[in-house]
C-alpha cells in the first residue's frame, strides 16, 4: 500500500486532518516535524533559533527520506516547507500519493494567529509574511497529485474528501 503524503502551507490542516484520516483508514500517522523533534530532543523553534533554518531544512530532508523508505501504509504529515527542496517531494512521491491542502492567506492567518511554535510567522506582520511565502511556494504546492481547497471546511470534511480520492486511485 502507498503512503498518503499531506503537504501544504502552515495552517492548512495537515496535522488535524491527518489524524482523522489515519484513524478512519486504520493507517499510522507520522508527522515529519514531530519525528525531527523527538530525534533531536529539540523543538522546531529551538532548532531554528540555535542552528538556523538551513540546518532545520537538512534535518527535514533526512527525515523525509527516512520515513518514505519504509514499507508504505502511512499517513505522512509534512511541514509547510517540505516543498522547498524538490528531492523531498521526489522521494515522498516514489511510494506516496501527494495531497496538497490549500487555503487563502486570510484563513491561514486565522488558523495560525494564536500559535507560538511557528518561527517563520513570529514577525511583526504575519499576514504579509504568509502572502509572501505563499506566493513563493504556490507553484510547488500545486505540483501535487491532488489539491484540496480547505477554506470553510472542517478537518473532518477535509479528511473525508481525501478518503474519496484515495479510494478512487488505490
Ligand atoms: C514551516 C512549517 C512548519 C515547520 C517549520 C517551517 C514552513 O510546519 O516545519 O516551522 O516552512 O512552512 P507546519 O506546516 O506543520 O506548521
XYZ file of N, CA and C and ligand atoms in Angstrom:
526
model
N 0.839 -1.197 0.000
C 0.000 0.000 0.000
C 0.877 1.251 0.000
N 0.416 2.253 -0.737
C 1.157 3.522 -0.784
C 0.979 4.313 0.517
N 1.787 5.343 0.685
C 1.565 6.311 1.756
C 0.647 7.416 1.233
N -0.037 8.089 2.165
C -0.734 9.331 1.813
C 0.122 10.442 2.404
N 0.598 11.332 1.545
C 1.512 12.392 1.989
C 0.782 13.742 1.958
N 0.620 14.352 3.118
C -0.070 15.641 3.185
C 0.940 16.773 3.142
N 0.815 17.608 2.121
C 1.668 18.795 2.030
C 0.765 20.030 2.035
N 1.359 21.191 2.211
C 0.577 22.432 2.199
C 1.122 23.411 3.210
N 0.707 24.657 3.075
C 1.214 25.729 3.935
C 0.812 25.484 5.393
N 1.527 26.165 6.295
C 1.151 26.140 7.714
C -0.325 26.518 7.850
N -1.024 25.833 8.717
C -2.412 26.210 8.976
C -3.409 25.722 7.939
N -3.005 24.820 7.068
C -3.984 24.298 6.098
C -4.664 23.031 6.626
N -4.244 22.558 7.797
C -4.945 21.450 8.451
C -4.309 20.086 8.261
N -3.038 20.051 7.872
C -2.379 18.756 7.593
C -2.407 17.831 8.811
N -2.036 18.389 9.962
C -1.938 17.531 11.157
C -3.312 17.090 11.643
N -4.245 18.032 11.723
C -5.581 17.697 12.239
C -6.314 16.742 11.291
N -6.301 17.069 9.999
C -6.975 16.191 9.035
C -6.240 14.853 8.971
N -4.923 14.903 9.096
C -4.114 13.683 9.050
C -4.491 12.704 10.156
N -4.756 13.241 11.346
C -5.128 12.372 12.479
C -6.433 11.645 12.185
N -7.415 12.384 11.661
C -8.720 11.782 11.350
C -8.554 10.741 10.239
N -7.803 11.140 9.228
C -7.561 10.271 8.071
C -6.942 8.932 8.506
N -5.915 9.031 9.324
C -5.205 7.833 9.772
C -6.147 6.934 10.570
N -6.939 7.565 11.446
C -7.860 6.784 12.275
C -8.897 6.078 11.393
N -9.493 6.822 10.476
C -10.569 6.242 9.660
C -10.068 5.175 8.693
N -8.832 5.310 8.248
C -8.309 4.329 7.288
C -7.495 3.230 7.978
N -7.350 3.343 9.308
C -6.555 2.344 10.048
C -5.092 2.383 9.643
N -4.607 3.587 9.313
C -3.195 3.737 8.925
C -2.457 4.464 10.051
N -1.127 4.357 10.036
C -0.342 5.013 11.078
C -0.006 6.441 10.626
N -0.157 7.393 11.558
C 0.192 8.786 11.233
C 1.631 9.065 11.636
N 2.400 9.594 10.705
C 3.768 10.006 11.035
C 3.902 11.482 10.673
N 4.309 12.277 11.646
C 4.448 13.715 11.442
C 5.940 14.043 11.353
N 6.346 14.580 10.204
C 7.783 14.812 9.960
C 8.382 15.720 11.044
N 7.682 16.817 11.370
C 8.206 17.739 12.396
C 8.334 17.054 13.760
N 7.314 16.263 14.118
C 7.375 15.561 15.418
C 8.543 14.581 15.461
N 8.780 13.909 14.330
C 9.902 12.953 14.273
C 11.232 13.694 14.440
N 11.332 14.870 13.822
C 12.567 15.662 13.961
C 12.732 16.082 15.421
N 11.643 16.519 16.039
C 11.719 16.950 17.442
C 12.121 15.790 18.352
N 11.560 14.613 18.100
C 11.917 13.520 19.018
C 13.334 13.007 18.742
N 13.766 13.045 17.486
C 15.128 12.583 17.203
C 16.198 13.553 17.733
N 15.914 14.861 17.633
C 16.910 15.841 18.081
C 16.752 16.207 19.553
N 15.563 15.916 20.122
C 15.287 16.340 21.503
C 15.127 17.853 21.598
N 14.843 18.493 20.459
C 14.666 19.954 20.438
C 13.354 20.303 19.756
N 12.787 21.443 20.123
C 11.585 21.897 19.416
C 12.025 22.518 18.085
N 11.063 22.602 17.149
C 11.361 23.215 15.848
C 11.840 24.657 16.068
N 11.176 25.357 16.987
C 11.564 26.758 17.274
C 13.018 26.829 17.732
N 13.414 25.929 18.621
C 14.793 25.962 19.124
C 15.804 25.586 18.037
N 15.430 24.672 17.163
C 16.347 24.320 16.060
C 16.569 25.562 15.184
N 15.470 26.265 14.855
C 15.593 27.497 14.057
C 16.463 28.514 14.788
N 16.198 28.679 16.102
C 16.883 29.720 16.877
C 18.362 29.402 17.059
N 18.648 28.144 17.403
C 20.036 27.807 17.755
C 20.892 27.394 16.562
N 20.286 26.751 15.580
C 21.094 26.258 14.445
C 20.744 26.911 13.110
N 19.611 27.624 13.052
C 19.226 28.312 11.815
C 18.359 27.456 10.900
N 17.671 28.155 9.986
C 16.748 27.449 9.084
C 17.450 26.405 8.196
N 18.642 26.703 7.619
C 19.270 25.698 6.741
C 19.500 24.366 7.450
N 19.872 24.423 8.728
C 20.091 23.192 9.488
C 18.767 22.423 9.652
N 17.679 23.179 9.913
C 16.363 22.532 10.001
C 16.008 21.872 8.675
N 16.287 22.562 7.558
C 15.940 22.013 6.233
C 16.727 20.723 5.948
N 17.965 20.661 6.420
C 18.742 19.419 6.246
C 18.095 18.270 7.014
N 17.693 18.562 8.241
C 17.054 17.528 9.069
C 15.740 17.085 8.441
N 15.014 18.052 7.861
C 13.730 17.764 7.222
C 13.928 16.808 6.033
N 14.965 17.074 5.252
C 15.247 16.212 4.094
C 15.629 14.804 4.552
N 16.506 14.738 5.558
C 16.903 13.421 6.103
C 15.678 12.641 6.570
N 14.783 13.342 7.283
C 13.610 12.670 7.849
C 12.637 12.243 6.748
N 12.468 13.087 5.725
C 11.567 12.733 4.617
C 12.075 11.456 3.941
N 13.380 11.362 3.769
C 13.965 10.177 3.129
C 13.772 8.956 4.010
N 14.030 9.137 5.293
C 13.924 8.014 6.235
C 12.485 7.470 6.276
N 11.525 8.388 6.421
C 10.124 7.962 6.547
C 9.632 7.308 5.253
N 10.017 7.880 4.101
C 9.476 7.322 2.857
C 10.182 6.045 2.427
N 11.261 5.697 3.109
C 11.938 4.451 2.735
C 11.296 3.232 3.408
N 10.270 3.462 4.235
C 9.570 2.348 4.896
C 8.644 1.623 3.939
N 7.845 0.743 4.478
C 7.037 -0.142 3.633
C 5.739 0.427 3.091
N 5.372 1.656 3.403
C 4.100 2.224 2.937
C 3.005 2.067 3.984
N 1.789 2.471 3.614
C 0.658 2.369 4.524
C 0.633 3.426 5.610
N 1.353 4.531 5.386
C 1.395 5.606 6.386
C 0.643 6.836 5.890
N 0.095 7.588 6.833
C -0.316 8.952 6.532
C 0.844 9.818 7.007
N 1.476 10.528 6.093
C 2.642 11.343 6.444
C 2.253 12.822 6.410
N 2.323 13.456 7.574
C 2.045 14.887 7.640
C 3.383 15.628 7.604
N 3.528 16.544 6.660
C 4.816 17.218 6.495
C 4.739 18.663 6.997
N 5.876 19.301 7.159
C 5.909 20.732 7.479
C 5.705 21.520 6.192
N 5.193 22.739 6.330
C 4.851 23.551 5.163
C 5.992 23.802 4.187
N 7.229 23.701 4.675
C 8.366 23.996 3.812
C 8.965 22.776 3.126
N 8.294 21.647 3.227
C 8.845 20.410 2.634
C 9.031 20.566 1.119
N 8.203 21.434 0.510
C 8.263 21.617 -0.949
C 9.475 22.433 -1.405
N 10.194 23.021 -0.451
C 11.305 23.897 -0.836
C 12.433 23.134 -1.510
N 12.543 21.851 -1.208
C 13.567 21.037 -1.899
C 12.862 19.975 -2.741
N 13.139 20.008 -4.037
C 12.470 19.059 -4.933
C 12.755 17.621 -4.552
N 13.968 17.370 -4.021
C 14.322 15.996 -3.661
C 13.394 15.448 -2.563
N 12.874 16.323 -1.700
C 11.953 15.857 -0.655
C 10.695 15.273 -1.282
N 10.110 16.036 -2.212
C 8.857 15.590 -2.831
C 9.132 14.374 -3.715
N 10.279 14.371 -4.382
C 10.606 13.237 -5.261
C 10.645 11.936 -4.454
N 11.257 11.962 -3.278
C 11.349 10.693 -2.531
C 10.005 10.339 -1.887
N 9.254 11.339 -1.450
C 7.937 11.050 -0.857
C 6.968 10.527 -1.918
N 7.145 10.995 -3.158
C 6.253 10.602 -4.246
C 6.490 9.168 -4.719
N 7.728 8.695 -4.543
C 8.069 7.347 -5.021
C 7.098 6.291 -4.512
N 6.695 6.462 -3.251
C 5.818 5.468 -2.637
C 4.595 6.145 -2.019
N 4.202 7.303 -2.576
C 3.111 8.018 -1.915
C 2.260 8.838 -2.850
N 1.033 9.035 -2.417
C 0.110 9.934 -3.111
C 0.266 11.304 -2.449
N 0.624 12.311 -3.255
C 0.877 13.642 -2.684
C -0.414 14.465 -2.703
N -0.913 14.751 -1.525
C -2.158 15.504 -1.390
C -1.826 16.887 -0.823
N -2.198 17.921 -1.550
C -1.887 19.273 -1.079
C -3.128 19.970 -0.547
N -3.020 20.484 0.674
C -4.111 21.260 1.264
C -3.812 22.745 1.051
N -4.790 23.460 0.512
C -4.612 24.892 0.226
C -5.580 25.724 1.063
N -5.220 26.977 1.291
C -6.127 27.911 1.977
C -5.700 29.323 1.612
N -6.612 30.255 1.755
C -6.279 31.655 1.470
C -5.434 32.215 2.619
N -4.703 33.315 2.367
C -3.907 33.929 3.437
C -4.769 34.312 4.646
N -6.000 34.753 4.382
C -6.897 35.163 5.486
C -7.204 33.972 6.393
N -7.531 32.829 5.775
C -7.830 31.619 6.554
C -6.592 31.160 7.313
N -5.450 31.213 6.655
C -4.206 30.774 7.296
C -3.897 31.650 8.507
N -4.105 32.959 8.343
C -3.855 33.872 9.469
C -4.772 33.517 10.645
N -6.040 33.305 10.360
C -6.992 32.941 11.415
C -6.554 31.673 12.143
N -6.120 30.683 11.357
C -5.799 29.382 11.950
C -4.455 29.375 12.679
N -3.579 30.340 12.356
C -2.233 30.292 12.958
C -1.990 31.411 13.976
N -2.941 32.345 14.083
C -2.626 33.561 14.840
C -2.303 33.311 16.319
N -2.833 32.250 16.895
C -2.550 32.015 18.313
C -1.403 31.023 18.538
N -0.806 30.528 17.453
C 0.247 29.523 17.658
C 1.590 30.200 17.934
N 2.349 29.579 18.810
C 3.639 30.170 19.203
C 4.802 29.318 18.692
N 4.477 28.236 17.966
C 5.527 27.290 17.588
C 5.864 27.331 16.095
N 5.597 28.492 15.469
C 5.923 28.603 14.041
C 6.886 29.772 13.839
N 8.193 29.465 13.885
C 9.197 30.536 13.869
C 9.077 31.497 12.685
N 8.649 30.986 11.509
C 8.594 31.862 10.335
C 7.490 32.916 10.435
N 6.519 32.661 11.321
C 5.408 33.621 11.440
C 5.543 34.503 12.677
N 6.664 34.366 13.379
C 6.901 35.241 14.541
C 7.516 36.548 14.050
N 6.736 37.306 13.299
C 7.214 38.560 12.724
C 6.166 39.632 13.011
N 6.533 40.861 12.732
C 5.620 41.964 13.058
C 4.307 41.867 12.280
N 4.423 41.499 10.998
C 3.219 41.427 10.170
C 3.057 40.023 9.564
N 2.495 39.105 10.358
C 2.382 37.718 9.869
C 1.553 37.593 8.588
N 0.556 38.464 8.422
C -0.289 38.383 7.226
C 0.544 38.622 5.955
N 1.399 39.645 5.992
C 2.261 39.929 4.842
C 3.220 38.771 4.593
N 3.742 38.202 5.684
C 4.685 37.082 5.585
C 3.998 35.869 4.946
N 2.772 35.615 5.391
C 2.015 34.487 4.840
C 1.839 34.681 3.327
N 1.439 35.895 2.928
C 1.215 36.162 1.497
C 2.514 35.999 0.703
N 3.606 36.507 1.273
C 4.908 36.433 0.595
C 5.336 34.962 0.410
N 5.249 34.186 1.491
C 5.684 32.778 1.406
C 4.768 31.965 0.491
N 3.456 32.246 0.579
C 2.511 31.528 -0.289
C 2.819 31.799 -1.760
N 3.109 33.064 -2.064
C 3.474 33.438 -3.432
C 4.689 32.686 -3.914
N 5.711 32.636 -3.028
C 6.960 31.953 -3.392
C 6.738 30.452 -3.616
N 5.830 29.884 -2.840
C 5.690 28.420 -2.836
C 4.547 27.877 -3.683
N 3.669 28.756 -4.142
C 2.425 28.314 -4.775
C 2.634 27.248 -5.857
N 3.583 27.502 -6.761
C 3.803 26.570 -7.878
C 4.212 25.201 -7.343
N 5.012 25.213 -6.294
C 5.492 23.947 -5.724
C 4.354 23.172 -5.068
N 3.477 23.891 -4.357
C 2.337 23.205 -3.739
C 1.436 22.588 -4.799
N 1.270 23.308 -5.894
C 0.318 22.832 -6.913
C 0.876 21.661 -7.724
N 2.135 21.365 -7.555
C 2.731 20.215 -8.219
C 2.458 18.943 -7.399
N 1.182 18.720 -7.085
C 0.809 17.569 -6.250
C -0.135 16.678 -7.048
N -0.446 15.511 -6.530
C -1.360 14.619 -7.255
C -2.806 15.086 -7.084
N -3.101 15.582 -5.900
C -4.461 16.036 -5.583
C -4.350 17.346 -4.822
N -5.199 18.321 -5.172
C -5.211 19.593 -4.438
C -6.580 19.773 -3.807
N -6.598 20.099 -2.537
C -7.871 20.286 -1.843
C -7.929 21.693 -1.246
N -8.961 22.432 -1.623
C -9.156 23.779 -1.043
C -9.844 23.576 0.311
N -9.276 24.150 1.366
C -9.784 23.841 2.715
C -10.584 24.980 3.358
N -10.689 26.129 2.673
C -11.426 27.254 3.270
C -12.854 26.847 3.622
N -13.266 27.176 4.821
C -14.653 26.912 5.236
C -14.948 25.447 5.490
N -13.923 24.594 5.464
C -14.170 23.161 5.689
C -13.591 22.729 7.031
N -14.269 21.821 7.704
C -13.758 21.290 8.973
C -12.713 20.219 8.660
N -11.845 19.895 9.640
C -10.872 18.818 9.421
C -11.537 17.507 8.993
N -12.740 17.254 9.552
C -13.474 16.034 9.188
C -13.854 16.051 7.703
N -14.338 17.203 7.234
C -14.721 17.320 5.815
C -13.497 17.145 4.917
N -12.385 17.719 5.347
C -11.158 17.620 4.548
C -10.710 16.153 4.486
N -10.737 15.495 5.642
C -10.307 14.089 5.698
C -11.187 13.232 4.784
N -12.495 13.481 4.822
C -13.393 12.666 4.000
C -13.181 12.916 2.510
N -12.862 14.159 2.168
C -12.579 14.461 0.758
C -11.324 13.697 0.303
N -10.348 13.642 1.179
C -9.113 12.912 0.834
C -9.426 11.419 0.685
N -10.264 10.902 1.579
C -10.599 9.469 1.525
C -11.278 9.130 0.188
N -12.157 10.013 -0.281
C -12.820 9.777 -1.581
C -11.786 9.630 -2.706
N -10.815 10.553 -2.714
C -9.757 10.489 -3.746
C -8.918 9.230 -3.585
N -8.592 8.913 -2.357
C -7.736 7.760 -2.046
C -8.388 6.469 -2.538
N -9.699 6.353 -2.283
C -10.425 5.149 -2.714
C -10.406 5.035 -4.241
N -10.496 6.177 -4.906
C -10.561 6.172 -6.371
C -9.228 5.775 -7.012
N -8.132 6.097 -6.374
C -6.827 5.837 -7.024
C -6.139 4.585 -6.495
N -6.599 4.088 -5.375
C -5.895 2.989 -4.712
C -5.917 1.709 -5.551
C 7.388 25.508 8.170
C 6.250 24.869 8.608
C 6.143 24.229 9.933
C 7.539 23.768 10.404
C 8.504 24.910 10.355
C 8.652 25.519 8.964
C 7.386 26.178 6.838
O 5.261 23.104 9.899
O 8.002 22.709 9.635
O 8.075 25.887 11.270
O 8.472 26.486 6.318
O 6.286 26.389 6.275
P 3.645 23.229 9.804
O 3.303 23.426 8.354
O 3.158 21.916 10.315
O 3.233 24.374 10.664
